[in-house]
PDB file of C-alpha atoms and ligand atoms in Angstrom:
ATOM      1  CA  MET A 159      49.418 -23.196   8.697  1.00 41.00           C
ATOM      2  CA  ALA A 160      46.097 -22.070   7.332  1.00 47.00           C
ATOM      3  CA  SER A 161      43.994 -19.977   9.668  1.00 61.00           C
ATOM      4  CA  LYS A 162      41.002 -22.287   9.425  1.00 73.00           C
ATOM      5  CA  TYR A 163      43.024 -24.816  11.418  1.00 71.00           C
ATOM      6  CA  VAL A 164      44.044 -24.436  15.058  1.00 72.00           C
ATOM      7  CA  MET A 165      46.528 -26.458  17.064  1.00 76.00           C
ATOM      8  CA  ASN A 166      44.929 -28.708  19.639  1.00 76.00           C
ATOM      9  CA  LYS A 167      47.712 -28.689  22.223  1.00 77.00           C
ATOM     10  CA  LEU A 168      46.294 -31.693  24.079  1.00 78.00           C
ATOM     11  CA  LEU A 169      46.283 -33.891  20.976  1.00 79.00           C
ATOM     12  CA  GLY A 170      49.248 -32.199  19.289  1.00 80.00           C
ATOM     13  CA  VAL A 171      47.402 -31.972  15.967  1.00 76.00           C
ATOM     14  CA  TYR A 172      45.817 -29.250  13.884  1.00 73.00           C
ATOM     15  CA  ILE A 173      42.027 -29.336  13.845  1.00 68.00           C
ATOM     16  CA  MET A 174      39.428 -27.369  11.891  1.00 70.00           C
ATOM     17  CA  ALA A 175      38.475 -24.158  13.670  1.00 84.00           C
ATOM     18  CA  ARG A 176      35.428 -23.650  11.478  1.00 95.00           C
ATOM     19  CA  LYS A 177      33.259 -26.486  10.160  1.00 96.00           C
ATOM     20  CA  PRO A 178      32.801 -26.079   6.415  1.00 97.00           C
ATOM     21  CA  ILE A 179      29.284 -25.401   5.179  1.00 98.00           C
ATOM     22  CA  ILE A 180      28.108 -26.092   1.630  1.00 98.00           C
ATOM     23  CA  ALA A 181      24.684 -24.736   0.704  1.00 98.00           C
ATOM     24  CA  GLY A 182      22.690 -25.117  -2.487  1.00 98.00           C
ATOM     25  CA  ASN A 183      20.698 -22.120  -3.678  1.00 98.00           C
ATOM     26  CA  TRP A 184      18.063 -23.546  -5.967  1.00 98.00           C
ATOM     27  CA  LYS A 185      16.849 -20.035  -6.877  1.00 98.00           C
ATOM     28  CA  MET A 186      13.459 -20.162  -8.714  1.00 98.00           C
ATOM     29  CA  ASN A 187      13.756 -23.778  -9.822  1.00 98.00           C
ATOM     30  CA  ASN A 188      12.029 -27.094  -9.088  1.00 98.00           C
ATOM     31  CA  ASN A 189       8.374 -27.877  -8.536  1.00 97.00           C
ATOM     32  CA  LYS A 190       7.209 -30.342  -5.901  1.00 97.00           C
ATOM     33  CA  ALA A 191       7.881 -33.483  -7.961  1.00 98.00           C
ATOM     34  CA  GLU A 192      11.305 -32.246  -9.092  1.00 98.00           C
ATOM     35  CA  SER A 193      12.254 -31.325  -5.524  1.00 98.00           C
ATOM     36  CA  LYS A 194      11.241 -34.747  -4.285  1.00 98.00           C
ATOM     37  CA  ALA A 195      13.278 -36.504  -6.967  1.00 98.00           C
ATOM     38  CA  LEU A 196      16.341 -34.332  -6.376  1.00 98.00           C
ATOM     39  CA  ILE A 197      16.283 -34.727  -2.597  1.00 98.00           C
ATOM     40  CA  GLU A 198      15.700 -38.488  -2.729  1.00 98.00           C
ATOM     41  CA  GLU A 199      18.684 -38.853  -5.048  1.00 98.00           C
ATOM     42  CA  LEU A 200      20.811 -36.559  -2.902  1.00 98.00           C
ATOM     43  CA  LEU A 201      20.167 -38.112   0.517  1.00 98.00           C
ATOM     44  CA  PRO A 202      22.339 -41.239   0.131  1.00 98.00           C
ATOM     45  CA  LEU A 203      25.012 -39.346  -1.848  1.00 98.00           C
ATOM     46  CA  VAL A 204      25.743 -36.824   0.931  1.00 98.00           C
ATOM     47  CA  LYS A 205      25.008 -38.875   4.036  1.00 98.00           C
ATOM     48  CA  ASP A 206      28.692 -39.102   5.044  1.00 97.00           C
ATOM     49  CA  ALA A 207      29.526 -35.461   4.322  1.00 97.00           C
ATOM     50  CA  GLN A 208      32.152 -33.908   6.572  1.00 96.00           C
ATOM     51  CA  CYS A 209      30.616 -30.448   6.186  1.00 97.00           C
ATOM     52  CA  ASP A 210      27.236 -28.945   7.048  1.00 98.00           C
ATOM     53  CA  VAL A 211      24.920 -29.494   4.073  1.00 98.00           C
ATOM     54  CA  VAL A 212      22.071 -27.074   3.351  1.00 98.00           C
ATOM     55  CA  ILE A 213      19.538 -26.819   0.528  1.00 98.00           C
ATOM     56  CA  CYS A 214      17.758 -23.494   0.058  1.00 99.00           C
ATOM     57  CA  THR A 215      14.578 -24.100  -1.895  1.00 98.00           C
ATOM     58  CA  PRO A 216      11.778 -21.862  -3.153  1.00 98.00           C
ATOM     59  CA  PHE A 217       9.114 -21.209  -0.488  1.00 98.00           C
ATOM     60  CA  THR A 218       6.742 -23.630  -2.235  1.00 98.00           C
ATOM     61  CA  ASP A 219       9.205 -26.536  -1.868  1.00 98.00           C
ATOM     62  CA  LEU A 220      10.150 -25.943   1.766  1.00 98.00           C
ATOM     63  CA  TRP A 221       7.548 -28.268   3.226  1.00 98.00           C
ATOM     64  CA  THR A 222       8.594 -31.091   0.900  1.00 98.00           C
ATOM     65  CA  ALA A 223      12.274 -30.476   1.701  1.00 98.00           C
ATOM     66  CA  VAL A 224      11.746 -30.398   5.478  1.00 98.00           C
ATOM     67  CA  ASP A 225       9.611 -33.532   5.330  1.00 98.00           C
ATOM     68  CA  LEU A 226      12.007 -35.563   3.153  1.00 98.00           C
ATOM     69  CA  THR A 227      15.172 -34.554   5.027  1.00 98.00           C
ATOM     70  CA  LYS A 228      13.845 -35.285   8.544  1.00 98.00           C
ATOM     71  CA  GLY A 229      16.427 -37.302  10.482  1.00 98.00           C
ATOM     72  CA  SER A 230      19.096 -36.777   7.814  1.00 98.00           C
ATOM     73  CA  ASN A 231      22.189 -34.539   7.689  1.00 98.00           C
ATOM     74  CA  ILE A 232      20.611 -32.182   5.147  1.00 98.00           C
ATOM     75  CA  HIS A 233      19.428 -28.857   6.571  1.00 98.00           C
ATOM     76  CA  VAL A 234      16.805 -26.738   4.864  1.00 98.00           C
ATOM     77  CA  GLY A 235      16.924 -23.017   4.123  1.00 98.00           C
ATOM     78  CA  ALA A 236      14.702 -20.405   2.499  1.00 98.00           C
ATOM     79  CA  GLN A 237      15.918 -17.763   0.055  1.00 98.00           C
ATOM     80  CA  ASN A 238      14.434 -14.681   1.697  1.00 98.00           C
ATOM     81  CA  VAL A 239      12.479 -13.549   4.758  1.00 98.00           C
ATOM     82  CA  HIS A 240      10.561 -10.427   5.693  1.00 98.00           C
ATOM     83  CA  TRP A 241      11.622  -8.297   8.655  1.00 98.00           C
ATOM     84  CA  ALA A 242       8.186  -7.793  10.214  1.00 98.00           C
ATOM     85  CA  GLU A 243       6.663 -10.353  12.560  1.00 97.00           C
ATOM     86  CA  LYS A 244       3.301 -10.217  10.791  1.00 97.00           C
ATOM     87  CA  GLY A 245       0.897  -7.775   9.219  1.00 98.00           C
ATOM     88  CA  ALA A 246      -0.211  -6.187   5.974  1.00 98.00           C
ATOM     89  CA  PHE A 247       2.729  -7.207   3.775  1.00 98.00           C
ATOM     90  CA  THR A 248       1.073  -8.966   0.860  1.00 98.00           C
ATOM     91  CA  GLY A 249       3.220 -11.707  -0.612  1.00 97.00           C
ATOM     92  CA  GLU A 250       5.783 -11.771   2.197  1.00 98.00           C
ATOM     93  CA  ILE A 251       6.837 -14.569   4.567  1.00 98.00           C
ATOM     94  CA  SER A 252       7.915 -14.020   8.186  1.00 98.00           C
ATOM     95  CA  ALA A 253      10.788 -15.634  10.062  1.00 98.00           C
ATOM     96  CA  LYS A 254       8.347 -17.248  12.492  1.00 98.00           C
ATOM     97  CA  MET A 255       6.475 -18.874   9.605  1.00 98.00           C
ATOM     98  CA  LEU A 256       9.736 -20.422   8.388  1.00 98.00           C
ATOM     99  CA  VAL A 257      10.731 -21.628  11.853  1.00 98.00           C
ATOM    100  CA  GLU A 258       7.314 -23.226  12.371  1.00 98.00           C
ATOM    101  CA  LEU A 259       7.809 -25.114   9.115  1.00 98.00           C
ATOM    102  CA  GLY A 260      11.119 -26.554  10.340  1.00 98.00           C
ATOM    103  CA  VAL A 261      13.377 -24.304   8.254  1.00 98.00           C
ATOM    104  CA  GLU A 262      16.802 -23.581   9.815  1.00 98.00           C
ATOM    105  CA  TYR A 263      18.648 -21.276   7.411  1.00 98.00           C
ATOM    106  CA  VAL A 264      17.745 -18.337   5.200  1.00 99.00           C
ATOM    107  CA  ILE A 265      19.703 -16.617   2.445  1.00 98.00           C
ATOM    108  CA  ILE A 266      19.549 -12.850   2.875  1.00 98.00           C
ATOM    109  CA  GLY A 267      20.724 -10.097   0.534  1.00 98.00           C
ATOM    110  CA  HIS A 268      21.552 -12.224  -2.502  1.00 98.00           C
ATOM    111  CA  SER A 269      22.811 -10.013  -5.337  1.00 97.00           C
ATOM    112  CA  GLU A 270      19.814 -10.999  -7.461  1.00 97.00           C
ATOM    113  CA  ARG A 271      17.555  -9.534  -4.783  1.00 98.00           C
ATOM    114  CA  ARG A 272      19.712  -6.414  -4.564  1.00 97.00           C
ATOM    115  CA  GLN A 273      19.704  -6.092  -8.365  1.00 96.00           C
ATOM    116  CA  TYR A 274      16.062  -6.897  -9.231  1.00 97.00           C
ATOM    117  CA  PHE A 275      14.056  -6.302  -6.050  1.00 97.00           C
ATOM    118  CA  GLY A 276      15.497  -3.150  -4.503  1.00 97.00           C
ATOM    119  CA  GLU A 277      17.268  -4.873  -1.612  1.00 98.00           C
ATOM    120  CA  THR A 278      19.551  -2.431   0.235  1.00 98.00           C
ATOM    121  CA  ASP A 279      22.055  -2.737   3.072  1.00 98.00           C
ATOM    122  CA  ALA A 280      19.330  -1.399   5.400  1.00 98.00           C
ATOM    123  CA  THR A 281      16.709  -3.975   4.354  1.00 98.00           C
ATOM    124  CA  VAL A 282      19.327  -6.741   4.517  1.00 98.00           C
ATOM    125  CA  ASN A 283      20.098  -5.657   8.086  1.00 98.00           C
ATOM    126  CA  ALA A 284      16.383  -5.592   9.023  1.00 98.00           C
ATOM    127  CA  ARG A 285      15.910  -9.114   7.634  1.00 98.00           C
ATOM    128  CA  VAL A 286      19.047 -10.403   9.388  1.00 98.00           C
ATOM    129  CA  LYS A 287      17.871  -9.086  12.755  1.00 98.00           C
ATOM    130  CA  ALA A 288      14.388 -10.569  12.327  1.00 98.00           C
ATOM    131  CA  ALA A 289      15.817 -13.923  11.248  1.00 98.00           C
ATOM    132  CA  LEU A 290      18.217 -14.118  14.203  1.00 98.00           C
ATOM    133  CA  ALA A 291      15.506 -13.061  16.665  1.00 98.00           C
ATOM    134  CA  ALA A 292      13.328 -15.935  15.444  1.00 98.00           C
ATOM    135  CA  GLY A 293      16.160 -18.483  15.674  1.00 98.00           C
ATOM    136  CA  LEU A 294      16.931 -18.768  11.946  1.00 98.00           C
ATOM    137  CA  LYS A 295      20.536 -18.832  10.728  1.00 98.00           C
ATOM    138  CA  PRO A 296      21.066 -16.195   8.031  1.00 98.00           C
ATOM    139  CA  ILE A 297      23.421 -16.800   5.118  1.00 98.00           C
ATOM    140  CA  ILE A 298      24.255 -13.172   4.366  1.00 98.00           C
ATOM    141  CA  CYS A 299      25.415 -12.418   0.823  1.00 98.00           C
ATOM    142  CA  VAL A 300      27.899  -9.709  -0.093  1.00 98.00           C
ATOM    143  CA  GLY A 301      29.857  -9.162  -3.286  1.00 98.00           C
ATOM    144  CA  GLU A 302      30.991  -6.573  -5.792  1.00 97.00           C
ATOM    145  CA  THR A 303      29.949  -6.115  -9.417  1.00 95.00           C
ATOM    146  CA  LEU A 304      32.461  -6.294 -12.258  1.00 93.00           C
ATOM    147  CA  GLU A 305      32.230  -2.517 -12.626  1.00 93.00           C
ATOM    148  CA  GLU A 306      33.076  -2.044  -8.955  1.00 95.00           C
ATOM    149  CA  ARG A 307      36.011  -4.458  -9.165  1.00 94.00           C
ATOM    150  CA  GLU A 308      37.398  -2.755 -12.250  1.00 91.00           C
ATOM    151  CA  ALA A 309      37.040   0.642 -10.547  1.00 95.00           C
ATOM    152  CA  GLY A 310      39.133  -0.597  -7.599  1.00 96.00           C
ATOM    153  CA  LYS A 311      36.191  -0.396  -5.210  1.00 97.00           C
ATOM    154  CA  VAL A 312      36.116  -3.996  -3.935  1.00 97.00           C
ATOM    155  CA  GLU A 313      37.163  -3.162  -0.390  1.00 98.00           C
ATOM    156  CA  GLU A 314      34.900  -0.118  -0.151  1.00 98.00           C
ATOM    157  CA  VAL A 315      31.858  -2.106  -1.339  1.00 98.00           C
ATOM    158  CA  LEU A 316      32.491  -5.138   0.861  1.00 98.00           C
ATOM    159  CA  VAL A 317      33.163  -3.092   3.992  1.00 98.00           C
ATOM    160  CA  ARG A 318      29.966  -1.116   3.394  1.00 98.00           C
ATOM    161  CA  GLN A 319      27.846  -4.208   2.697  1.00 98.00           C
ATOM    162  CA  THR A 320      29.280  -6.181   5.624  1.00 98.00           C
ATOM    163  CA  LYS A 321      28.953  -3.354   8.161  1.00 98.00           C
ATOM    164  CA  GLY A 322      25.500  -2.519   6.815  1.00 98.00           C
ATOM    165  CA  ALA A 323      24.221  -6.086   7.028  1.00 98.00           C
ATOM    166  CA  LEU A 324      25.538  -6.601  10.550  1.00 98.00           C
ATOM    167  CA  ALA A 325      24.647  -3.255  12.128  1.00 98.00           C
ATOM    168  CA  ASP A 326      23.408  -3.601  15.732  1.00 97.00           C
ATOM    169  CA  LEU A 327      24.399  -7.267  16.040  1.00 98.00           C
ATOM    170  CA  SER A 328      26.328  -8.396  19.116  1.00 96.00           C
ATOM    171  CA  LYS A 329      29.094 -10.908  19.783  1.00 96.00           C
ATOM    172  CA  ASP A 330      26.387 -13.326  20.929  1.00 96.00           C
ATOM    173  CA  ASP A 331      25.227 -13.594  17.310  1.00 97.00           C
ATOM    174  CA  ILE A 332      28.516 -14.616  15.698  1.00 96.00           C
ATOM    175  CA  ASP A 333      27.939 -18.379  15.748  1.00 96.00           C
ATOM    176  CA  ASN A 334      24.471 -18.011  14.265  1.00 98.00           C
ATOM    177  CA  PHE A 335      25.132 -16.545  10.835  1.00 98.00           C
ATOM    178  CA  VAL A 336      27.254 -17.303   7.790  1.00 98.00           C
ATOM    179  CA  ILE A 337      28.629 -14.822   5.255  1.00 98.00           C
ATOM    180  CA  ALA A 338      28.614 -15.713   1.561  1.00 98.00           C
ATOM    181  CA  TYR A 339      31.054 -13.800  -0.622  1.00 98.00           C
ATOM    182  CA  GLU A 340      29.591 -13.886  -4.108  1.00 97.00           C
ATOM    183  CA  PRO A 341      31.287 -11.682  -6.701  1.00 97.00           C
ATOM    184  CA  VAL A 342      28.381 -10.722  -8.960  1.00 95.00           C
ATOM    185  CA  TRP A 343      30.510 -11.238 -12.087  1.00 93.00           C
ATOM    186  CA  ALA A 344      31.050 -14.902 -11.171  1.00 92.00           C
ATOM    187  CA  ILE A 345      27.398 -15.846 -10.658  1.00 90.00           C
ATOM    188  CA  GLY A 346      25.943 -18.075 -13.353  1.00 85.00           C
ATOM    189  CA  THR A 347      28.670 -16.989 -15.762  1.00 87.00           C
ATOM    190  CA  GLY A 348      30.998 -19.966 -15.520  1.00 83.00           C
ATOM    191  CA  ARG A 349      33.642 -17.421 -14.572  1.00 83.00           C
ATOM    192  CA  THR A 350      34.913 -18.355 -11.108  1.00 81.00           C
ATOM    193  CA  ALA A 351      37.059 -16.037  -9.064  1.00 86.00           C
ATOM    194  CA  THR A 352      40.482 -17.651  -8.928  1.00 93.00           C
ATOM    195  CA  ALA A 353      41.134 -19.332  -5.621  1.00 95.00           C
ATOM    196  CA  ASP A 354      43.675 -16.611  -4.764  1.00 95.00           C
ATOM    197  CA  VAL A 355      41.326 -13.746  -5.553  1.00 95.00           C
ATOM    198  CA  ALA A 356      38.476 -15.385  -3.627  1.00 96.00           C
ATOM    199  CA  ASN A 357      40.756 -16.012  -0.658  1.00 97.00           C
ATOM    200  CA  ASP A 358      42.216 -12.499  -0.591  1.00 97.00           C
ATOM    201  CA  THR A 359      38.801 -10.904  -0.928  1.00 97.00           C
ATOM    202  CA  ILE A 360      37.338 -13.019   1.831  1.00 98.00           C
ATOM    203  CA  ALA A 361      40.267 -11.917   4.001  1.00 97.00           C
ATOM    204  CA  ILE A 362      39.008  -8.335   3.587  1.00 98.00           C
ATOM    205  CA  ILE A 363      35.586  -9.439   4.833  1.00 98.00           C
ATOM    206  CA  ARG A 364      37.129 -11.284   7.788  1.00 98.00           C
ATOM    207  CA  ARG A 365      39.186  -8.225   8.709  1.00 98.00           C
ATOM    208  CA  THR A 366      35.979  -6.183   8.631  1.00 98.00           C
ATOM    209  CA  LEU A 367      34.264  -8.738  10.875  1.00 98.00           C
ATOM    210  CA  GLY A 368      37.183  -8.316  13.256  1.00 97.00           C
ATOM    211  CA  GLU A 369      36.561  -4.566  13.364  1.00 97.00           C
ATOM    212  CA  ILE A 370      32.829  -5.043  13.945  1.00 97.00           C
ATOM    213  CA  PHE A 371      33.100  -7.732  16.645  1.00 97.00           C
ATOM    214  CA  CYS A 372      36.695  -8.612  17.604  1.00 96.00           C
ATOM    215  CA  PRO A 373      39.583 -10.288  15.709  1.00 95.00           C
ATOM    216  CA  LYS A 374      39.107 -13.536  17.629  1.00 95.00           C
ATOM    217  CA  CYS A 375      35.363 -13.441  16.942  1.00 96.00           C
ATOM    218  CA  ALA A 376      36.080 -13.072  13.223  1.00 97.00           C
ATOM    219  CA  GLU A 377      38.132 -16.277  13.300  1.00 96.00           C
ATOM    220  CA  ARG A 378      34.967 -18.150  14.305  1.00 96.00           C
ATOM    221  CA  ILE A 379      32.665 -16.819  11.593  1.00 97.00           C
ATOM    222  CA  ARG A 380      32.225 -19.020   8.528  1.00 98.00           C
ATOM    223  CA  ILE A 381      32.587 -17.341   5.139  1.00 98.00           C
ATOM    224  CA  GLN A 382      31.521 -19.140   1.974  1.00 98.00           C
ATOM    225  CA  TYR A 383      32.520 -18.475  -1.601  1.00 97.00           C
ATOM    226  CA  GLY A 384      29.788 -18.463  -4.252  1.00 97.00           C
ATOM    227  CA  GLY A 385      29.884 -18.027  -8.029  1.00 96.00           C
ATOM    228  CA  SER A 386      30.203 -20.868 -10.535  1.00 94.00           C
ATOM    229  CA  MET A 387      31.538 -23.243  -7.857  1.00 96.00           C
ATOM    230  CA  ASN A 388      31.327 -26.802  -9.154  1.00 97.00           C
ATOM    231  CA  PRO A 389      32.839 -30.299  -8.822  1.00 98.00           C
ATOM    232  CA  LYS A 390      35.873 -29.237 -10.877  1.00 97.00           C
ATOM    233  CA  ASN A 391      36.962 -26.169  -8.903  1.00 96.00           C
ATOM    234  CA  VAL A 392      35.698 -26.993  -5.402  1.00 97.00           C
ATOM    235  CA  LYS A 393      38.904 -28.665  -4.183  1.00 97.00           C
ATOM    236  CA  GLU A 394      41.121 -25.732  -5.021  1.00 97.00           C
ATOM    237  CA  LEU A 395      38.701 -23.200  -3.558  1.00 97.00           C
ATOM    238  CA  MET A 396      38.172 -25.202  -0.365  1.00 97.00           C
ATOM    239  CA  ALA A 397      41.934 -25.582   0.083  1.00 96.00           C
ATOM    240  CA  GLN A 398      42.177 -21.820   0.665  1.00 96.00           C
ATOM    241  CA  PRO A 399      42.621 -20.876   4.315  1.00 96.00           C
ATOM    242  CA  GLU A 400      39.875 -18.244   4.343  1.00 97.00           C
ATOM    243  CA  ILE A 401      37.196 -20.190   2.430  1.00 97.00           C
ATOM    244  CA  ASP A 402      34.875 -22.134   4.718  1.00 98.00           C
ATOM    245  CA  GLY A 403      32.328 -23.415   2.232  1.00 98.00           C
ATOM    246  CA  GLY A 404      30.299 -22.622  -0.819  1.00 98.00           C
ATOM    247  CA  LEU A 405      26.960 -21.229  -1.896  1.00 98.00           C
ATOM    248  CA  ILE A 406      26.149 -23.183  -5.016  1.00 98.00           C
ATOM    249  CA  GLY A 407      23.637 -22.178  -7.696  1.00 98.00           C
ATOM    250  CA  GLY A 408      23.573 -24.144 -10.950  1.00 97.00           C
ATOM    251  CA  ALA A 409      25.523 -27.137  -9.662  1.00 98.00           C
ATOM    252  CA  SER A 410      23.071 -27.596  -6.768  1.00 98.00           C
ATOM    253  CA  LEU A 411      20.274 -28.548  -9.158  1.00 98.00           C
ATOM    254  CA  LYS A 412      21.874 -31.884 -10.051  1.00 98.00           C
ATOM    255  CA  ALA A 413      22.245 -34.406  -7.234  1.00 98.00           C
ATOM    256  CA  VAL A 414      25.502 -35.899  -8.478  1.00 98.00           C
ATOM    257  CA  ASP A 415      27.152 -32.508  -9.074  1.00 98.00           C
ATOM    258  CA  PHE A 416      26.039 -31.113  -5.732  1.00 98.00           C
ATOM    259  CA  SER A 417      27.153 -34.268  -3.903  1.00 98.00           C
ATOM    260  CA  GLN A 418      30.577 -34.022  -5.530  1.00 98.00           C
ATOM    261  CA  VAL A 419      30.889 -30.459  -4.278  1.00 98.00           C
ATOM    262  CA  VAL A 420      29.727 -31.482  -0.798  1.00 98.00           C
ATOM    263  CA  ASN A 421      32.119 -34.450  -0.718  1.00 98.00           C
ATOM    264  CA  TYR A 422      35.059 -32.453  -2.074  1.00 96.00           C
TER     265      TYR A 422
HETATM  266  P1  LIG B 747      26.099 -20.201  -9.667  1.00 66.56           P
HETATM  267  O1  LIG B 747      26.726 -21.283  -8.839  1.00 66.56           O
HETATM  268  O2  LIG B 747      25.051 -20.701 -10.621  1.00 66.56           O
HETATM  269  O3  LIG B 747      27.097 -19.297 -10.292  1.00 66.56           O
HETATM  270  O4  LIG B 747      25.262 -19.276  -8.629  1.00 66.56           O
HETATM  271  C1  LIG B 747      25.889 -18.808  -7.505  1.00 66.56           C
HETATM  272  C2  LIG B 747      24.873 -18.192  -6.627  1.00 66.56           C
HETATM  273  O5  LIG B 747      24.330 -17.161  -6.923  1.00 66.56           O
HETATM  274  C3  LIG B 747      24.529 -18.897  -5.395  1.00 66.56           C
HETATM  275  O6  LIG B 747      23.771 -18.092  -4.553  1.00 66.56           O
END
């Protein structure tokens, strides 16, 4: 039986050990009017979702998203957060600012930030600690490039990124963050990791989480797959024992597509 299910001895049935979580990463898309239209269309389509549903909008759309999703099952996330509480950091946003707005989640260490904005394992770790301290739930991204995969360095890269991102965290934190495995070569390319490859790679991350915290702790941590996930491939990916959800880019910008992923 798949490891995401555990036997409930009292009921004599297998139940989900980890609640799936599907999050949309809008990236730098949607103005206020577009956000409003997308969320209003999405609300009725995902209201019966069996998983946690999150939309991660640009900073400028967060207020609109929090306002429109009040009382619904859609949770709101940001796409980055600074590690300092406040101060002379022109252009940055603190975790407390996000919390005060009603934001619950924050994507940290997305490969686009690592690639274009100098994000490192150390800055990812600093952001994760600040987010957790403020009560935000980080969605922490890890993933190898095509070059790294072809050079046989997948495990080395993922162990380094995972240990780096989670340095100094304690077992008390394990229910408050999500890991997103996003192979860089599968993002926005239409090239999805096969379900097998995604599952096996996520198993490496879970083993690493076991080393950092404890094997039982690792069984509780949710790990998403991200990279060209869409209504067509979601079922197969979500059927994998190690895959607990998705971080969705392109397909999260259309209400019907995103709802089909959420309602897989
Ligand atoms: P796509 O779903 O567009 O490939 O993007 C994935 C991603 O980067 C989500 O964070």
